[in-house]
């Protein structure tokens, strides 16, 4: 499967502002690129890339005063297979966890586990440890929260998602991650592209998506409490403890997101053939 993805983001800054961007695909997916992914700017500015502590590809810039458009457009290969389901994946004892996984048991900015521990054990303590327990958490979060772009709140934590019972994909992820951590299951936040591939198209404009991974049987497995079903064509951008670590942009000063467009779609083979036929006709003429 061939997927076309990209974005156009417009920022307005009253003065030059240092910014941190997390807009590249995850280094683990670079091998699948069919075209180069380059983060472009409509104005001259210096950009420097680096890999952060979570293994994400990040970019540092100083956005000039005024309006700046940041964009990219690329195509990537995908197997076309849906998210893996492993019902017999087991939950590890904490003493068995690798050192670098332990951080994903701790509370974080949006995953306020200290407020959810009693609730988690009261509701999921009798579930089967491992895959079954994570799936039970996903089922609960999926049924408990009503998705609504109008209800988006950048200050809402996992506890807030539990009490408000509304939110966007990041709220589903934060609540599910927090409940997993309360049950001693390492869980980390994921952000990336998820197009309407293999499912009926959504009515809402395309956006970046949030899901999470749980550490079971020595592997990180994908779970998605918002959709709560295996999906096709995820393109991972970044992972972290919560949305703080993978924000598409962090501004160290005043800035405003004035334009936002994301594209994620399958490139149909018939379209490729049509383009080839047009090219042949043009050459013949």
CSV table of C-alpha atoms in Angstrom, one decimal:
chain,number,residue,atom,x,y,z
A,1,UNK,CA,0.0,0.0,0.0
A,2,UNK,CA,1.2,3.5,-0.9
A,3,UNK,CA,0.1,6.4,1.4
A,4,UNK,CA,0.4,10.1,0.6
A,5,UNK,CA,0.7,12.3,3.7
A,6,UNK,CA,1.7,15.8,4.7
A,7,UNK,CA,0.6,19.1,6.2
A,8,UNK,CA,0.5,22.9,5.9
A,9,UNK,CA,0.8,24.7,9.2
A,10,UNK,CA,0.7,28.5,9.4
A,11,UNK,CA,2.0,30.3,12.5
A,12,UNK,CA,1.8,34.0,13.3
A,13,UNK,CA,4.4,35.5,15.6
A,14,UNK,CA,4.6,39.1,16.8
A,15,UNK,CA,8.4,38.9,17.1
A,16,UNK,CA,11.0,36.2,16.4
A,17,UNK,CA,10.3,33.2,18.5
A,18,UNK,CA,12.3,30.0,19.1
A,19,UNK,CA,10.2,27.0,18.4
A,20,UNK,CA,10.6,23.2,18.8
A,21,UNK,CA,8.9,21.1,16.2
A,22,UNK,CA,8.0,17.4,16.3
A,23,UNK,CA,6.7,17.0,12.7
A,24,UNK,CA,8.9,14.3,11.1
A,25,UNK,CA,7.9,10.7,10.9
A,26,UNK,CA,9.5,8.5,13.5
A,27,UNK,CA,13.0,7.3,12.6
A,28,UNK,CA,11.7,3.7,12.6
A,29,UNK,CA,9.5,4.5,9.6
A,30,UNK,CA,12.1,6.2,7.5
A,31,UNK,CA,13.0,2.9,5.8
A,32,UNK,CA,9.5,2.9,4.3
A,33,UNK,CA,9.6,6.3,2.7
A,34,UNK,CA,9.0,6.2,-1.1
A,35,UNK,CA,9.8,9.9,-1.4
A,36,UNK,CA,11.9,12.1,0.8
A,37,UNK,CA,10.3,13.8,3.7
A,38,UNK,CA,11.6,17.4,4.0
A,39,UNK,CA,10.2,20.0,6.4
A,40,UNK,CA,9.9,23.1,4.4
A,41,UNK,CA,9.4,26.8,5.2
A,42,UNK,CA,8.1,29.6,3.0
A,43,UNK,CA,10.6,32.0,4.5
A,44,UNK,CA,14.3,31.8,5.0
A,45,UNK,CA,15.2,30.6,8.4
A,46,UNK,CA,17.7,28.3,10.1
A,47,UNK,CA,16.6,24.8,11.1
A,48,UNK,CA,18.5,22.2,13.1
A,49,UNK,CA,17.4,18.6,13.6
A,50,UNK,CA,18.2,16.3,16.5
A,51,UNK,CA,16.9,13.1,18.2
A,52,UNK,CA,15.3,13.6,21.6
A,53,UNK,CA,15.5,11.3,24.6
A,54,UNK,CA,12.5,9.3,23.4
A,55,UNK,CA,14.1,8.6,20.0
A,56,UNK,CA,11.9,11.2,18.1
A,57,UNK,CA,13.1,13.3,15.2
A,58,UNK,CA,12.8,17.0,16.3
A,59,UNK,CA,13.6,20.3,14.7
A,60,UNK,CA,14.7,23.6,16.3
A,61,UNK,CA,13.9,26.9,14.5
A,62,UNK,CA,13.5,30.6,15.2
A,63,UNK,CA,10.3,31.6,13.5
A,64,UNK,CA,10.6,35.2,12.2
A,65,UNK,CA,8.0,37.9,13.1
A,66,UNK,CA,4.9,37.7,10.9
A,67,UNK,CA,3.4,34.7,9.2
A,68,UNK,CA,5.4,31.5,8.5
A,69,UNK,CA,4.1,28.4,6.7
A,70,UNK,CA,5.6,25.1,7.6
A,71,UNK,CA,4.9,22.2,5.2
A,72,UNK,CA,5.8,18.7,4.0
A,73,UNK,CA,4.5,16.2,1.5
A,74,UNK,CA,5.7,12.6,1.1
A,75,UNK,CA,4.7,9.1,0.1
A,76,UNK,CA,5.4,6.1,2.2
A,77,UNK,CA,5.0,2.3,1.9
A,78,UNK,CA,2.7,0.5,4.3
A,79,UNK,CA,2.0,-3.2,4.5
A,80,UNK,CA,-1.7,-2.6,4.5
A,81,UNK,CA,-2.1,-4.9,7.5
A,82,UNK,CA,-4.3,-3.8,10.4
A,83,UNK,CA,-3.0,-3.4,14.0
A,84,UNK,CA,-1.7,-6.6,15.5
A,85,UNK,CA,-3.9,-8.4,18.1
A,86,UNK,CA,-2.1,-10.8,20.5
A,87,UNK,CA,-4.7,-12.0,23.1
A,88,UNK,CA,-2.2,-14.1,25.0
A,89,UNK,CA,0.4,-11.3,25.5
A,90,UNK,CA,1.3,-11.2,29.1
A,91,UNK,CA,1.8,-8.5,31.7
A,92,UNK,CA,5.3,-8.3,33.3
A,93,UNK,CA,6.1,-8.1,36.9
A,94,UNK,CA,7.7,-4.7,37.6
A,95,UNK,CA,11.0,-6.4,38.5
A,96,UNK,CA,11.2,-7.9,35.0
A,97,UNK,CA,10.8,-4.6,33.1
A,98,UNK,CA,13.7,-3.1,31.3
A,99,UNK,CA,15.1,0.1,32.9
A,100,UNK,CA,14.1,2.3,30.0
A,101,UNK,CA,10.5,1.1,30.2
A,102,UNK,CA,10.0,2.1,33.9
A,103,UNK,CA,9.4,5.7,33.1
A,104,UNK,CA,6.1,4.7,31.4
A,105,UNK,CA,4.7,3.5,34.7
A,106,UNK,CA,5.0,7.0,36.3
A,107,UNK,CA,2.6,9.9,36.3
A,108,UNK,CA,3.2,12.8,33.9
A,109,UNK,CA,1.8,16.2,33.0
A,110,UNK,CA,-1.5,14.9,31.5
A,111,UNK,CA,-1.5,11.4,33.0
A,112,UNK,CA,-2.3,12.2,36.6
A,113,UNK,CA,-2.2,8.6,37.9
A,114,UNK,CA,-2.2,9.8,41.5
A,115,UNK,CA,-5.9,10.7,41.1
A,116,UNK,CA,-6.9,7.6,39.2
A,117,UNK,CA,-5.3,4.7,41.2
A,118,UNK,CA,-8.3,3.8,43.4
A,119,UNK,CA,-10.7,4.0,40.4
A,120,UNK,CA,-8.4,1.8,38.3
A,121,UNK,CA,-8.1,-0.9,40.8
A,122,UNK,CA,-11.8,-0.9,41.7
A,123,UNK,CA,-12.8,-1.2,38.0
A,124,UNK,CA,-10.1,-3.3,36.5
A,125,UNK,CA,-8.6,-5.3,39.4
A,126,UNK,CA,-10.6,-8.4,38.5
A,127,UNK,CA,-9.7,-8.3,34.8
A,128,UNK,CA,-7.2,-10.8,33.3
A,129,UNK,CA,-3.7,-9.3,33.5
A,130,UNK,CA,-2.1,-8.7,30.1
A,131,UNK,CA,-3.8,-8.1,26.8
A,132,UNK,CA,-7.3,-8.7,28.3
A,133,UNK,CA,-6.8,-6.0,30.9
A,134,UNK,CA,-5.6,-3.4,28.4
A,135,UNK,CA,-8.5,-4.2,26.1
A,136,UNK,CA,-10.9,-3.9,29.0
A,137,UNK,CA,-9.5,-0.4,29.7
A,138,UNK,CA,-9.8,0.5,26.1
A,139,UNK,CA,-13.4,-0.7,26.0
A,140,UNK,CA,-14.2,1.4,29.1
A,141,UNK,CA,-12.6,4.6,27.7
A,142,UNK,CA,-14.2,4.2,24.3
A,143,UNK,CA,-17.6,3.9,25.8
A,144,UNK,CA,-17.1,6.6,28.5
A,145,UNK,CA,-15.8,9.5,26.4
A,146,UNK,CA,-17.8,11.2,23.7
A,147,UNK,CA,-15.6,12.5,20.9
A,148,UNK,CA,-16.0,16.2,20.1
A,149,UNK,CA,-13.7,18.6,18.4
A,150,UNK,CA,-15.7,21.4,20.0
A,151,UNK,CA,-14.8,20.0,23.5
A,152,UNK,CA,-11.1,20.1,22.9
A,153,UNK,CA,-9.2,21.5,25.9
A,154,UNK,CA,-5.4,21.7,25.9
A,155,UNK,CA,-5.4,21.8,29.7
A,156,UNK,CA,-7.5,18.7,30.3
A,157,UNK,CA,-5.8,15.8,32.0
A,158,UNK,CA,-6.7,12.1,32.1
A,159,UNK,CA,-8.7,12.7,35.3
A,160,UNK,CA,-10.5,15.6,33.5
A,161,UNK,CA,-11.3,13.3,30.7
A,162,UNK,CA,-12.8,10.8,33.2
A,163,UNK,CA,-15.0,13.5,34.8
A,164,UNK,CA,-15.9,15.5,31.7
A,165,UNK,CA,-16.7,12.4,29.6
A,166,UNK,CA,-15.9,14.3,26.4
A,167,UNK,CA,-12.8,15.2,24.4
A,168,UNK,CA,-10.6,14.4,21.4
A,169,UNK,CA,-8.2,11.6,20.6
A,170,UNK,CA,-5.5,12.8,23.0
A,171,UNK,CA,-8.0,12.6,25.9
A,172,UNK,CA,-8.9,9.0,25.0
A,173,UNK,CA,-5.2,8.2,24.9
A,174,UNK,CA,-4.3,10.0,28.2
A,175,UNK,CA,-7.1,8.3,30.1
A,176,UNK,CA,-6.3,4.8,28.8
A,177,UNK,CA,-2.5,5.3,29.4
A,178,UNK,CA,-3.1,6.5,33.0
A,179,UNK,CA,-5.4,3.6,33.8
A,180,UNK,CA,-2.8,1.2,32.4
A,181,UNK,CA,-0.1,2.7,34.5
A,182,UNK,CA,-2.2,2.5,37.6
A,183,UNK,CA,-2.5,-1.2,36.9
A,184,UNK,CA,1.3,-1.5,36.5
A,185,UNK,CA,1.3,-1.8,32.7
A,186,UNK,CA,3.8,0.5,31.0
A,187,UNK,CA,2.0,2.7,28.4
A,188,UNK,CA,3.3,5.5,26.2
A,189,UNK,CA,1.6,8.1,24.1
A,190,UNK,CA,1.8,8.0,20.3
A,191,UNK,CA,1.1,10.7,17.7
A,192,UNK,CA,1.0,10.4,13.9
A,193,UNK,CA,-1.1,10.1,10.8
A,194,UNK,CA,-4.1,7.9,10.6
A,195,UNK,CA,-6.2,8.3,7.5
A,196,UNK,CA,-9.7,6.9,6.7
A,197,UNK,CA,-8.2,3.8,5.0
A,198,UNK,CA,-10.4,0.7,5.2
A,199,UNK,CA,-13.2,2.5,7.0
A,200,UNK,CA,-15.9,4.9,6.0
A,201,UNK,CA,-14.6,8.5,5.6
A,202,UNK,CA,-15.1,10.7,8.6
A,203,UNK,CA,-17.0,14.0,8.2
A,204,UNK,CA,-14.5,16.0,10.2
A,205,UNK,CA,-11.4,17.5,8.6
A,206,UNK,CA,-8.3,15.4,8.6
A,207,UNK,CA,-6.0,15.9,11.7
A,208,UNK,CA,-3.1,14.2,13.3
A,209,UNK,CA,-4.1,11.3,15.5
A,210,UNK,CA,-3.2,10.1,19.0
A,211,UNK,CA,-3.2,6.5,20.2
A,212,UNK,CA,-1.0,4.6,22.7
A,213,UNK,CA,1.3,1.6,23.1
A,214,UNK,CA,1.3,-0.9,26.0
A,215,UNK,CA,4.3,-3.0,26.9
A,216,UNK,CA,3.4,-6.6,27.1
A,217,UNK,CA,5.4,-9.8,26.4
A,218,UNK,CA,8.5,-7.8,25.8
A,219,UNK,CA,7.0,-5.7,23.0
A,220,UNK,CA,5.2,-2.4,22.5
A,221,UNK,CA,1.7,-3.1,21.1
A,222,UNK,CA,-0.7,-0.5,19.5
A,223,UNK,CA,-4.0,0.2,21.2
A,224,UNK,CA,-6.5,2.9,20.2
A,225,UNK,CA,-9.2,3.7,22.8
A,226,UNK,CA,-10.9,6.2,20.6
A,227,UNK,CA,-11.6,3.9,17.6
A,228,UNK,CA,-11.3,0.7,19.6
A,229,UNK,CA,-10.8,-1.4,16.5
A,230,UNK,CA,-7.7,-2.5,14.4
A,231,UNK,CA,-6.9,0.1,11.8
A,232,UNK,CA,-4.8,0.2,8.7
A,233,UNK,CA,-2.1,2.7,7.7
A,234,UNK,CA,-0.8,4.2,10.9
A,235,UNK,CA,2.2,6.4,10.3
A,236,UNK,CA,4.0,7.0,13.6
A,237,UNK,CA,5.6,10.4,14.2
A,238,UNK,CA,6.6,10.3,17.9
A,239,UNK,CA,6.2,8.6,21.3
A,240,UNK,CA,6.5,10.0,24.8
A,241,UNK,CA,5.0,10.0,28.3
A,242,UNK,CA,2.1,12.2,27.1
A,243,UNK,CA,1.2,14.9,24.7
A,244,UNK,CA,3.7,17.3,26.2
A,245,UNK,CA,6.6,15.3,24.8
A,246,UNK,CA,5.2,15.1,21.3
A,247,UNK,CA,3.5,18.4,20.7
A,248,UNK,CA,3.7,19.3,17.0
A,249,UNK,CA,5.1,22.7,18.1
A,250,UNK,CA,6.3,24.2,21.3
A,251,UNK,CA,6.8,28.0,21.2
A,252,UNK,CA,9.1,29.8,23.6
A,253,UNK,CA,7.1,33.0,23.3
A,254,UNK,CA,3.8,34.3,21.8
A,255,UNK,CA,2.6,32.6,18.6
A,256,UNK,CA,-0.7,31.7,17.0
A,257,UNK,CA,-1.6,28.7,14.9
A,258,UNK,CA,-3.4,30.5,12.1
A,259,UNK,CA,-3.8,27.7,9.5
A,260,UNK,CA,-3.9,23.9,9.8
A,261,UNK,CA,-4.2,21.3,7.1
A,262,UNK,CA,-3.3,17.6,7.2
A,263,UNK,CA,-3.5,15.1,4.4
A,264,UNK,CA,-3.4,11.3,4.8
A,265,UNK,CA,-4.7,9.1,2.0
A,266,UNK,CA,-4.1,5.9,0.1
A,267,UNK,CA,-2.6,6.4,-3.4
A,268,UNK,CA,-4.9,4.2,-5.5
A,269,UNK,CA,-3.1,2.0,-8.1
A,270,UNK,CA,-5.7,3.1,-10.7
A,271,UNK,CA,-4.6,6.8,-10.2
A,272,UNK,CA,-1.0,5.8,-10.8
A,273,UNK,CA,-1.9,4.1,-14.0
A,274,UNK,CA,-3.9,7.1,-15.2
A,275,UNK,CA,-1.0,9.4,-14.6
A,276,UNK,CA,1.3,7.0,-16.5
A,277,UNK,CA,-1.1,6.9,-19.4
A,278,UNK,CA,-1.3,10.7,-19.5
A,279,UNK,CA,2.4,11.0,-19.5
A,280,UNK,CA,2.7,8.5,-22.4
A,281,UNK,CA,0.1,10.5,-24.4
A,282,UNK,CA,2.0,13.7,-23.8
A,283,UNK,CA,5.3,12.2,-24.9
A,284,UNK,CA,3.7,10.8,-28.1
A,285,UNK,CA,2.3,14.2,-29.0
